[in-house]
PDB file of C-alpha atoms and ligand atoms in Angstrom:
ATOM      1  CA  MET P   8       0.000   0.000   0.000  1.00 48.00           C
ATOM      2  CA  LEU P   9       1.256   3.497  -0.820  1.00 55.00           C
ATOM      3  CA  LEU P  10       1.893   5.580   2.292  1.00 61.00           C
ATOM      4  CA  SER P  11       3.608   8.798   3.313  1.00 68.00           C
ATOM      5  CA  ALA P  12       7.080   9.421   4.699  1.00 68.00           C
ATOM      6  CA  ASP P  13       5.472   9.915   8.147  1.00 73.00           C
ATOM      7  CA  ALA P  14       4.293   6.309   8.142  1.00 77.00           C
ATOM      8  CA  LEU P  15       7.837   5.297   7.261  1.00 77.00           C
ATOM      9  CA  GLY P  16       9.087   7.492  10.090  1.00 78.00           C
ATOM     10  CA  ALA P  17       6.780   5.722  12.562  1.00 80.00           C
ATOM     11  CA  LEU P  18       8.202   2.382  11.454  1.00 79.00           C
ATOM     12  CA  LEU P  19      11.740   3.740  11.810  1.00 82.00           C
ATOM     13  CA  ALA P  20      11.084   5.005  15.338  1.00 81.00           C
ATOM     14  CA  GLU P  21      10.690   1.397  16.505  1.00 83.00           C
ATOM     15  CA  GLY P  22      14.342   0.708  15.618  1.00 85.00           C
ATOM     16  CA  GLY P  23      15.913  -2.560  14.429  1.00 91.00           C
ATOM     17  CA  VAL P  24      16.039  -1.260  10.853  1.00 96.00           C
ATOM     18  CA  VAL P  25      18.569  -2.227   8.175  1.00 97.00           C
ATOM     19  CA  ALA P  26      18.601  -0.195   4.968  1.00 98.00           C
ATOM     20  CA  PHE P  27      19.075  -1.947   1.623  1.00 98.00           C
ATOM     21  CA  THR P  28      20.006   0.532  -1.101  1.00 98.00           C
ATOM     22  CA  GLY P  29      20.439   0.623  -4.839  1.00 98.00           C
ATOM     23  CA  ALA P  30      21.575   3.082  -7.488  1.00 98.00           C
ATOM     24  CA  GLY P  31      18.424   5.174  -7.056  1.00 98.00           C
ATOM     25  CA  ILE P  32      19.685   6.629  -3.767  1.00 98.00           C
ATOM     26  CA  SER P  33      22.696   8.113  -5.616  1.00 97.00           C
ATOM     27  CA  THR P  34      20.994   9.673  -8.654  1.00 96.00           C
ATOM     28  CA  GLU P  35      20.447  12.889  -6.660  1.00 97.00           C
ATOM     29  CA  SER P  36      24.256  13.025  -6.321  1.00 96.00           C
ATOM     30  CA  GLY P  37      24.552  13.103 -10.116  1.00 93.00           C
ATOM     31  CA  ILE P  38      25.308   9.393 -10.606  1.00 93.00           C
ATOM     32  CA  PRO P  39      23.006   7.756 -13.190  1.00 92.00           C
ATOM     33  CA  ASP P  40      21.245   4.554 -12.188  1.00 95.00           C
ATOM     34  CA  PHE P  41      21.138   1.509 -14.468  1.00 95.00           C
ATOM     35  CA  ARG P  42      17.596   0.698 -15.608  1.00 95.00           C
ATOM     36  CA  SER P  43      15.384   3.749 -15.462  1.00 92.00           C
ATOM     37  CA  ALA P  44      15.214   6.243 -18.366  1.00 90.00           C
ATOM     38  CA  GLY P  45      18.742   7.395 -19.220  1.00 88.00           C
ATOM     39  CA  GLY P  46      20.301   4.762 -16.969  1.00 92.00           C
ATOM     40  CA  VAL P  47      23.675   3.195 -17.767  1.00 90.00           C
ATOM     41  CA  TRP P  48      22.215  -0.031 -19.239  1.00 91.00           C
ATOM     42  CA  THR P  49      19.859   1.981 -21.456  1.00 93.00           C
ATOM     43  CA  ARG P  50      22.993   3.499 -23.109  1.00 89.00           C
ATOM     44  CA  HIS P  51      25.545   0.681 -22.900  1.00 87.00           C
ATOM     45  CA  ASP P  52      25.194  -3.076 -23.451  1.00 87.00           C
ATOM     46  CA  PRO P  53      25.887  -4.801 -20.085  1.00 87.00           C
ATOM     47  CA  LYS P  54      27.270  -7.806 -22.023  1.00 88.00           C
ATOM     48  CA  LEU P  55      30.282  -5.618 -22.853  1.00 87.00           C
ATOM     49  CA  PHE P  56      31.060  -5.214 -19.143  1.00 88.00           C
ATOM     50  CA  THR P  57      31.550  -8.813 -18.050  1.00 94.00           C
ATOM     51  CA  PHE P  58      34.504 -10.001 -15.951  1.00 95.00           C
ATOM     52  CA  SER P  59      35.705 -12.400 -18.667  1.00 94.00           C
ATOM     53  CA  ARG P  60      35.705  -9.697 -21.385  1.00 94.00           C
ATOM     54  CA  TYR P  61      37.619  -7.367 -19.088  1.00 95.00           C
ATOM     55  CA  VAL P  62      40.261 -10.002 -18.339  1.00 95.00           C
ATOM     56  CA  ARG P  63      40.542 -11.164 -21.982  1.00 93.00           C
ATOM     57  CA  SER P  64      40.701  -7.843 -23.807  1.00 93.00           C
ATOM     58  CA  PRO P  65      43.229  -4.994 -23.326  1.00 94.00           C
ATOM     59  CA  GLU P  66      40.931  -2.807 -25.492  1.00 94.00           C
ATOM     60  CA  VAL P  67      38.026  -3.370 -23.087  1.00 93.00           C
ATOM     61  CA  ARG P  68      40.308  -2.474 -20.154  1.00 95.00           C
ATOM     62  CA  VAL P  69      41.554   0.720 -21.817  1.00 95.00           C
ATOM     63  CA  ARG P  70      37.940   1.800 -22.432  1.00 92.00           C
ATOM     64  CA  ALA P  71      36.989   0.883 -18.859  1.00 93.00           C
ATOM     65  CA  TRP P  72      39.829   2.985 -17.386  1.00 93.00           C
ATOM     66  CA  ALA P  73      38.772   5.962 -19.547  1.00 89.00           C
ATOM     67  CA  MET P  74      35.124   5.611 -18.395  1.00 87.00           C
ATOM     68  CA  ARG P  75      36.161   5.297 -14.730  1.00 88.00           C
ATOM     69  CA  ARG P  76      38.408   8.366 -15.097  1.00 86.00           C
ATOM     70  CA  GLU P  77      35.527  10.390 -16.532  1.00 81.00           C
ATOM     71  CA  PHE P  78      33.128   9.211 -13.793  1.00 81.00           C
ATOM     72  CA  TRP P  79      35.599  10.159 -11.049  1.00 80.00           C
ATOM     73  CA  SER P  80      36.178  13.630 -12.465  1.00 80.00           C
ATOM     74  CA  VAL P  81      32.586  14.407 -11.322  1.00 79.00           C
ATOM     75  CA  GLN P  82      33.561  13.886  -7.618  1.00 88.00           C
ATOM     76  CA  PRO P  83      29.992  12.988  -6.454  1.00 93.00           C
ATOM     77  CA  ARG P  84      28.952  14.028  -2.923  1.00 96.00           C
ATOM     78  CA  PRO P  85      26.467  12.351  -0.535  1.00 98.00           C
ATOM     79  CA  ASN P  86      22.904  13.663  -0.869  1.00 98.00           C
ATOM     80  CA  ALA P  87      20.038  14.082   1.642  1.00 98.00           C
ATOM     81  CA  GLY P  88      19.160  10.383   1.406  1.00 98.00           C
ATOM     82  CA  HIS P  89      22.657   9.203   2.362  1.00 98.00           C
ATOM     83  CA  LEU P  90      22.853  11.803   5.143  1.00 98.00           C
ATOM     84  CA  ALA P  91      19.462  10.792   6.583  1.00 97.00           C
ATOM     85  CA  LEU P  92      20.550   7.132   6.828  1.00 97.00           C
ATOM     86  CA  ALA P  93      23.842   8.146   8.467  1.00 97.00           C
ATOM     87  CA  ARG P  94      21.939  10.305  10.981  1.00 95.00           C
ATOM     88  CA  LEU P  95      19.562   7.441  11.778  1.00 95.00           C
ATOM     89  CA  GLU P  96      22.518   5.084  12.264  1.00 96.00           C
ATOM     90  CA  ALA P  97      24.102   7.573  14.699  1.00 95.00           C
ATOM     91  CA  THR P  98      20.838   7.586  16.726  1.00 93.00           C
ATOM     92  CA  GLY P  99      20.803   3.773  16.808  1.00 93.00           C
ATOM     93  CA  LEU P 100      17.476   3.449  14.927  1.00 93.00           C
ATOM     94  CA  VAL P 101      19.179   2.069  11.810  1.00 95.00           C
ATOM     95  CA  ASP P 102      21.720  -0.720  12.154  1.00 96.00           C
ATOM     96  CA  GLY P 103      23.675   0.139   9.044  1.00 95.00           C
ATOM     97  CA  VAL P 104      23.274  -0.282   5.302  1.00 98.00           C
ATOM     98  CA  VAL P 105      23.562  -3.171   2.869  1.00 98.00           C
ATOM     99  CA  THR P 106      24.172  -1.509  -0.471  1.00 98.00           C
ATOM    100  CA  GLN P 107      24.447  -2.631  -4.093  1.00 98.00           C
ATOM    101  CA  ASN P 108      26.235   0.629  -4.868  1.00 98.00           C
ATOM    102  CA  ILE P 109      29.976   0.987  -5.453  1.00 96.00           C
ATOM    103  CA  ASP P 110      30.252   4.774  -5.045  1.00 96.00           C
ATOM    104  CA  GLY P 111      31.202   4.895  -1.342  1.00 97.00           C
ATOM    105  CA  LEU P 112      28.676   7.698  -0.685  1.00 98.00           C
ATOM    106  CA  HIS P 113      27.146   6.009   2.382  1.00 98.00           C
ATOM    107  CA  GLN P 114      30.561   6.025   4.084  1.00 98.00           C
ATOM    108  CA  ALA P 115      31.214   9.584   2.897  1.00 98.00           C
ATOM    109  CA  ALA P 116      27.890  10.609   4.542  1.00 98.00           C
ATOM    110  CA  GLY P 117      28.980   9.085   7.866  1.00 98.00           C
ATOM    111  CA  SER P 118      27.428   5.595   7.784  1.00 98.00           C
ATOM    112  CA  ARG P 119      29.824   3.223   9.554  1.00 98.00           C
ATOM    113  CA  ARG P 120      28.164  -0.168   9.228  1.00 98.00           C
ATOM    114  CA  VAL P 121      28.092  -0.585   5.445  1.00 98.00           C
ATOM    115  CA  VAL P 122      28.167  -3.886   3.547  1.00 98.00           C
ATOM    116  CA  GLU P 123      29.041  -3.327  -0.136  1.00 98.00           C
ATOM    117  CA  LEU P 124      27.545  -6.324  -1.948  1.00 98.00           C
ATOM    118  CA  HIS P 125      29.065  -5.314  -5.286  1.00 97.00           C
ATOM    119  CA  GLY P 126      32.390  -3.991  -3.951  1.00 98.00           C
ATOM    120  CA  THR P 127      33.709  -0.460  -4.278  1.00 97.00           C
ATOM    121  CA  SER P 128      34.965   1.749  -7.098  1.00 95.00           C
ATOM    122  CA  ARG P 129      37.179   3.580  -4.566  1.00 95.00           C
ATOM    123  CA  ASP P 130      39.899   0.896  -4.727  1.00 97.00           C
ATOM    124  CA  VAL P 131      41.636  -1.141  -7.424  1.00 97.00           C
ATOM    125  CA  LEU P 132      43.011  -4.637  -6.973  1.00 97.00           C
ATOM    126  CA  CYS P 133      45.139  -7.194  -8.788  1.00 97.00           C
ATOM    127  CA  VAL P 134      43.117 -10.002 -10.391  1.00 95.00           C
ATOM    128  CA  GLY P 135      46.206 -11.889 -11.601  1.00 94.00           C
ATOM    129  CA  THR P 136      47.371 -12.630 -15.150  1.00 88.00           C
ATOM    130  CA  ALA P 137      44.862 -15.386 -16.010  1.00 83.00           C
ATOM    131  CA  PRO P 138      42.164 -15.579 -13.341  1.00 82.00           C
ATOM    132  CA  ARG P 139      39.784 -18.544 -13.308  1.00 80.00           C
ATOM    133  CA  ALA P 140      36.266 -17.798 -14.564  1.00 81.00           C
ATOM    134  CA  GLY P 141      34.722 -15.083 -12.436  1.00 87.00           C
ATOM    135  CA  THR P 142      37.333 -15.285  -9.698  1.00 88.00           C
ATOM    136  CA  PRO P 143      39.707 -12.363  -9.089  1.00 88.00           C
ATOM    137  CA  ASP P 144      42.742 -14.305  -7.747  1.00 87.00           C
ATOM    138  CA  GLY P 145      45.595 -11.849  -7.957  1.00 92.00           C
ATOM    139  CA  CYS P 146      48.733 -11.375  -5.827  1.00 95.00           C
ATOM    140  CA  GLY P 147      46.911  -9.373  -3.129  1.00 95.00           C
ATOM    141  CA  PHE P 148      47.915  -5.899  -4.366  1.00 97.00           C
ATOM    142  CA  ARG P 149      45.226  -3.277  -3.590  1.00 97.00           C
ATOM    143  CA  ALA P 150      45.408   0.518  -3.757  1.00 98.00           C
ATOM    144  CA  PRO P 151      43.104   3.559  -3.807  1.00 97.00           C
ATOM    145  CA  THR P 152      41.688   4.226  -7.285  1.00 95.00           C
ATOM    146  CA  SER P 153      43.407   7.636  -7.221  1.00 94.00           C
ATOM    147  CA  TRP P 154      46.745   5.768  -7.348  1.00 96.00           C
ATOM    148  CA  ALA P 155      45.670   4.034 -10.583  1.00 95.00           C
ATOM    149  CA  PHE P 156      44.400   7.283 -12.109  1.00 94.00           C
ATOM    150  CA  ASP P 157      47.821   8.846 -11.517  1.00 95.00           C
ATOM    151  CA  ARG P 158      49.222   6.010 -13.684  1.00 95.00           C
ATOM    152  CA  VAL P 159      46.507   6.512 -16.334  1.00 94.00           C
ATOM    153  CA  ASP P 160      47.121  10.288 -16.350  1.00 93.00           C
ATOM    154  CA  ALA P 161      50.842   9.568 -16.791  1.00 95.00           C
ATOM    155  CA  GLY P 162      50.019   7.713 -20.006  1.00 94.00           C
ATOM    156  CA  GLU P 163      49.481   4.078 -18.918  1.00 95.00           C
ATOM    157  CA  ALA P 164      46.152   3.319 -20.624  1.00 95.00           C
ATOM    158  CA  ASP P 165      45.913  -0.113 -18.928  1.00 96.00           C
ATOM    159  CA  PRO P 166      48.120  -0.029 -15.788  1.00 96.00           C
ATOM    160  CA  ALA P 167      49.489  -3.390 -14.629  1.00 96.00           C
ATOM    161  CA  CYS P 168      49.940  -4.626 -11.077  1.00 97.00           C
ATOM    162  CA  PRO P 169      53.279  -3.311  -9.693  1.00 96.00           C
ATOM    163  CA  GLY P 170      53.608  -6.494  -7.653  1.00 94.00           C
ATOM    164  CA  CYS P 171      53.208  -9.262 -10.232  1.00 95.00           C
ATOM    165  CA  GLY P 172      52.477  -7.567 -13.574  1.00 96.00           C
ATOM    166  CA  GLY P 173      48.921  -8.903 -13.436  1.00 96.00           C
ATOM    167  CA  ILE P 174      45.700  -7.181 -14.533  1.00 97.00           C
ATOM    168  CA  LEU P 175      44.351  -4.357 -12.346  1.00 97.00           C
ATOM    169  CA  LYS P 176      40.593  -3.903 -11.958  1.00 96.00           C
ATOM    170  CA  ALA P 177      38.257  -1.762  -9.857  1.00 96.00           C
ATOM    171  CA  ALA P 178      37.412  -3.589  -6.609  1.00 97.00           C
ATOM    172  CA  THR P 179      33.838  -4.015  -7.886  1.00 96.00           C
ATOM    173  CA  VAL P 180      31.806  -7.084  -8.855  1.00 96.00           C
ATOM    174  CA  SER P 181      31.185  -7.169 -12.605  1.00 94.00           C
ATOM    175  CA  PHE P 182      28.635  -9.335 -14.399  1.00 93.00           C
ATOM    176  CA  GLY P 183      29.983 -12.901 -14.458  1.00 93.00           C
ATOM    177  CA  GLN P 184      32.164 -12.294 -11.392  1.00 95.00           C
ATOM    178  CA  ASN P 185      31.661 -13.974  -8.024  1.00 94.00           C
ATOM    179  CA  LEU P 186      30.866 -11.783  -5.038  1.00 95.00           C
ATOM    180  CA  PHE P 187      33.876 -11.272  -2.776  1.00 95.00           C
ATOM    181  CA  PRO P 188      34.244 -13.980  -0.099  1.00 93.00           C
ATOM    182  CA  GLY P 189      32.133 -13.457   3.037  1.00 97.00           C
ATOM    183  CA  VAL P 190      30.172 -10.441   1.771  1.00 97.00           C
ATOM    184  CA  LEU P 191      26.896 -12.240   1.013  1.00 96.00           C
ATOM    185  CA  GLU P 192      27.092 -14.052   4.337  1.00 97.00           C
ATOM    186  CA  GLU P 193      27.610 -10.753   6.219  1.00 97.00           C
ATOM    187  CA  ALA P 194      24.726  -9.093   4.364  1.00 97.00           C
ATOM    188  CA  THR P 195      22.464 -12.088   4.996  1.00 97.00           C
ATOM    189  CA  ALA P 196      23.274 -12.000   8.723  1.00 96.00           C
ATOM    190  CA  ARG P 197      22.534  -8.258   8.935  1.00 96.00           C
ATOM    191  CA  LEU P 198      19.114  -8.640   7.289  1.00 96.00           C
ATOM    192  CA  ALA P 199      18.322 -11.807   9.257  1.00 94.00           C
ATOM    193  CA  ALA P 200      18.641  -9.779  12.480  1.00 93.00           C
ATOM    194  CA  ALA P 201      16.488  -6.864  11.271  1.00 95.00           C
ATOM    195  CA  ARG P 202      12.904  -6.194  12.423  1.00 95.00           C
ATOM    196  CA  THR P 203      12.470  -3.894   9.437  1.00 95.00           C
ATOM    197  CA  VAL P 204      14.263  -3.810   6.097  1.00 97.00           C
ATOM    198  CA  ARG P 205      14.010  -0.580   4.207  1.00 96.00           C
ATOM    199  CA  ALA P 206      14.755  -0.954   0.493  1.00 97.00           C
ATOM    200  CA  VAL P 207      15.606   2.353  -1.174  1.00 98.00           C
ATOM    201  CA  GLY P 208      16.213   3.193  -4.845  1.00 98.00           C
ATOM    202  CA  SER P 209      16.421  -0.263  -6.361  1.00 98.00           C
ATOM    203  CA  THR P 210      14.491  -2.166  -9.032  1.00 97.00           C
ATOM    204  CA  LEU P 211      15.020  -5.183  -6.725  1.00 97.00           C
ATOM    205  CA  LYS P 212      15.583  -7.402  -9.768  1.00 95.00           C
ATOM    206  CA  VAL P 213      19.281  -8.373  -9.634  1.00 93.00           C
ATOM    207  CA  GLN P 214      20.205 -11.596  -7.832  1.00 92.00           C
ATOM    208  CA  PRO P 215      21.535 -12.632  -5.408  1.00 93.00           C
ATOM    209  CA  ALA P 216      21.146  -9.105  -3.949  1.00 94.00           C
ATOM    210  CA  ALA P 217      17.401  -8.738  -4.446  1.00 95.00           C
ATOM    211  CA  GLY P 218      16.827 -12.110  -2.768  1.00 96.00           C
ATOM    212  CA  LEU P 219      17.974 -10.642   0.561  1.00 97.00           C
ATOM    213  CA  PRO P 220      15.062  -8.249   1.267  1.00 97.00           C
ATOM    214  CA  ALA P 221      12.649 -10.818  -0.174  1.00 97.00           C
ATOM    215  CA  ALA P 222      13.913 -13.497   2.256  1.00 96.00           C
ATOM    216  CA  ALA P 223      13.671 -11.049   5.155  1.00 96.00           C
ATOM    217  CA  ALA P 224      10.035 -10.248   4.287  1.00 96.00           C
ATOM    218  CA  ARG P 225       9.189 -13.951   3.956  1.00 96.00           C
ATOM    219  CA  ARG P 226      10.617 -14.729   7.409  1.00 95.00           C
ATOM    220  CA  GLY P 227       8.400 -11.995   8.903  1.00 95.00           C
ATOM    221  CA  ALA P 228      10.477  -8.804   8.869  1.00 96.00           C
ATOM    222  CA  ARG P 229       8.570  -5.697   7.815  1.00 96.00           C
ATOM    223  CA  LEU P 230       9.686  -4.521   4.385  1.00 96.00           C
ATOM    224  CA  GLY P 231       9.424  -0.817   3.593  1.00 95.00           C
ATOM    225  CA  ILE P 232      10.136   0.185  -0.024  1.00 96.00           C
ATOM    226  CA  VAL P 233      11.078   3.718  -1.116  1.00 96.00           C
ATOM    227  CA  ASN P 234      11.305   3.943  -4.887  1.00 97.00           C
ATOM    228  CA  ASN P 235      10.012   6.210  -7.632  1.00 95.00           C
ATOM    229  CA  GLU P 236       8.526   3.291  -9.576  1.00 96.00           C
ATOM    230  CA  ALA P 237       6.942  -0.082  -8.784  1.00 96.00           C
ATOM    231  CA  THR P 238       9.190  -3.051  -7.911  1.00 97.00           C
ATOM    232  CA  PRO P 239       8.572  -6.837  -7.971  1.00 97.00           C
ATOM    233  CA  LEU P 240       8.735  -6.877  -4.158  1.00 97.00           C
ATOM    234  CA  ASP P 241       5.969  -4.296  -3.617  1.00 97.00           C
ATOM    235  CA  PRO P 242       3.409  -7.084  -2.898  1.00 96.00           C
ATOM    236  CA  LEU P 243       5.636  -8.337  -0.050  1.00 96.00           C
ATOM    237  CA  ALA P 244       6.049  -4.863   1.485  1.00 96.00           C
ATOM    238  CA  THR P 245       4.411  -3.665   4.706  1.00 93.00           C
ATOM    239  CA  LEU P 246       4.505  -0.190   3.144  1.00 92.00           C
ATOM    240  CA  VAL P 247       5.576   1.405  -0.092  1.00 95.00           C
ATOM    241  CA  VAL P 248       6.404   5.098  -0.375  1.00 94.00           C
ATOM    242  CA  ARG P 249       6.555   6.244  -3.985  1.00 94.00           C
ATOM    243  CA  GLY P 250       8.783   9.216  -4.740  1.00 93.00           C
ATOM    244  CA  THR P 251      12.262  10.675  -4.421  1.00 95.00           C
ATOM    245  CA  ALA P 252      14.566   9.043  -1.898  1.00 97.00           C
ATOM    246  CA  GLY P 253      16.272  12.203  -0.634  1.00 96.00           C
ATOM    247  CA  SER P 254      13.115  14.039   0.408  1.00 95.00           C
ATOM    248  CA  ILE P 255      11.329  10.912   1.675  1.00 95.00           C
ATOM    249  CA  LEU P 256      14.257   9.741   3.829  1.00 95.00           C
ATOM    250  CA  SER P 257      14.836  13.224   5.220  1.00 95.00           C
ATOM    251  CA  ALA P 258      11.148  13.566   6.180  1.00 92.00           C
ATOM    252  CA  ALA P 259      11.049  10.033   7.629  1.00 89.00           C
ATOM    253  CA  ALA P 260      14.197  10.674   9.677  1.00 90.00           C
ATOM    254  CA  ALA P 261      12.725  13.929  11.001  1.00 88.00           C
ATOM    255  CA  ALA P 262       9.521  12.084  11.963  1.00 85.00           C
ATOM    256  CA  ALA P 263      11.439   9.259  13.647  1.00 81.00           C
ATOM    257  CA  VAL P 264      14.068  11.092  15.638  1.00 76.00           C
TER     258      VAL P 264
HETATM  259  N1  APR W  16      14.469   8.329  -5.670  1.00 56.64           N
HETATM  260  C1  APR W  16      13.808   7.142  -5.656  1.00 56.64           C
HETATM  261  N2  APR W  16      13.978   6.181  -6.598  1.00 56.64           N
HETATM  262  C2  APR W  16      14.861   6.433  -7.594  1.00 56.64           C
HETATM  263  C3  APR W  16      15.581   7.661  -7.682  1.00 56.64           C
HETATM  264  C4  APR W  16      15.355   8.616  -6.653  1.00 56.64           C
HETATM  265  N3  APR W  16      15.987   9.798  -6.637  1.00 56.64           N
HETATM  266  N4  APR W  16      16.375   7.612  -8.796  1.00 56.64           N
HETATM  267  C5  APR W  16      16.151   6.414  -9.375  1.00 56.64           C
HETATM  268  N5  APR W  16      15.245   5.707  -8.666  1.00 56.64           N
HETATM  269  C6  APR W  16      14.786   4.340  -8.917  1.00 56.64           C
HETATM  270  C7  APR W  16      14.655   3.958 -10.380  1.00 56.64           C
HETATM  271  O1  APR W  16      13.365   4.265 -10.884  1.00 56.64           O
HETATM  272  C8  APR W  16      14.876   2.431 -10.316  1.00 56.64           C
HETATM  273  O2  APR W  16      13.651   1.762 -10.030  1.00 56.64           O
HETATM  274  O3  APR W  16      15.803   3.489  -8.413  1.00 56.64           O
HETATM  275  C9  APR W  16      15.825   2.253  -9.142  1.00 56.64           C
HETATM  276  C10 APR W  16      17.252   1.947  -9.591  1.00 56.64           C
HETATM  277  O4  APR W  16      17.238   0.659 -10.151  1.00 56.64           O
HETATM  278  P1  APR W  16      18.472   0.133 -11.023  1.00 56.64           P
HETATM  279  O5  APR W  16      18.885   1.191 -11.981  1.00 56.64           O
HETATM  280  O6  APR W  16      18.110  -1.216 -11.543  1.00 56.64           O
HETATM  281  O7  APR W  16      19.653  -0.003  -9.944  1.00 56.64           O
HETATM  282  P2  APR W  16      19.867  -1.178  -8.906  1.00 56.64           P
HETATM  283  O8  APR W  16      18.570  -1.764  -8.461  1.00 56.64           O
HETATM  284  O9  APR W  16      20.771  -0.649  -7.870  1.00 56.64           O
HETATM  285  O10 APR W  16      20.679  -2.265  -9.785  1.00 56.64           O
HETATM  286  C11 APR W  16      21.164  -3.398  -9.097  1.00 56.64           C
HETATM  287  O11 APR W  16      22.360  -4.090 -11.079  1.00 56.64           O
HETATM  288  O12 APR W  16      23.681  -3.576 -12.911  1.00 56.64           O
HETATM  289  C12 APR W  16      23.685  -4.065 -11.630  1.00 56.64           C
HETATM  290  O13 APR W  16      25.563  -4.008 -10.221  1.00 56.64           O
HETATM  291  C13 APR W  16      24.528  -3.201 -10.740  1.00 56.64           C
HETATM  292  O14 APR W  16      24.238  -2.803  -8.366  1.00 56.64           O
HETATM  293  C14 APR W  16      23.576  -2.777  -9.624  1.00 56.64           C
HETATM  294  C15 APR W  16      22.476  -3.820  -9.698  1.00 56.64           C
END
């Protein structure tokens, strides 16, 4: 049922909430989402962005480094939605965030308990010279992405690992890549302990991520969905608030605290 931010605030005030976020919470920071009008996958073919293509093709890697460089030149900042969740975590009403996003904006807003299901674009790591299908098994080298951009800006279109000469990749999970060890288990444990799961800014279609709020709702947790369009999990939700995440989360936080 469609309800207001105040109803969401009342649910928040009872505590025991874990937020589950998707790309829609970051669009107000200037980062496009994936599947709504103008989203990344409406302009680029996701099949071109698989782990195996990245590992196999230097041309794909050169293009990926150029795209990452362009994205990072924007320097996105947390918006009202990220800040509201960080404020609610500081008051103890929200026990952290499980996010599908790789932009690091929850941490930049002050959230401390963040599980990044799909990794982070803020670091790069070595995936080795010939990783097994979907498994980044490099030498262990990892550095801030800014380090890699210094190499790209110095003319290395596809910088190699300084430790073993292997392939460097953003510390994100691409299509066809396994989630990093332990992350799904940590996210599952967080949502299993929640009285309320609040899904924000996600089409809730991509597995295994979308299975987490669905499983929580099926075991009896209350599912609140904040999204500007319908999602497949709306029928499982205790309440659905349709609209823009930043204003809804700010109003709900004000009503709860
Ligand atoms: N407020 C509320 N909802 C919004 C806003 C906003 N400001 N902006 C966008 N939305 C909604 C969109 O309408 C859409 O329903 O957020 C949803 C974003 O959905 P997707 O673009 O599919 O993003 P997400 O659900 O995070 O995708 C999951 O797919 O490609 C992979 O790894 C990628 O993590 C990503 C995963």
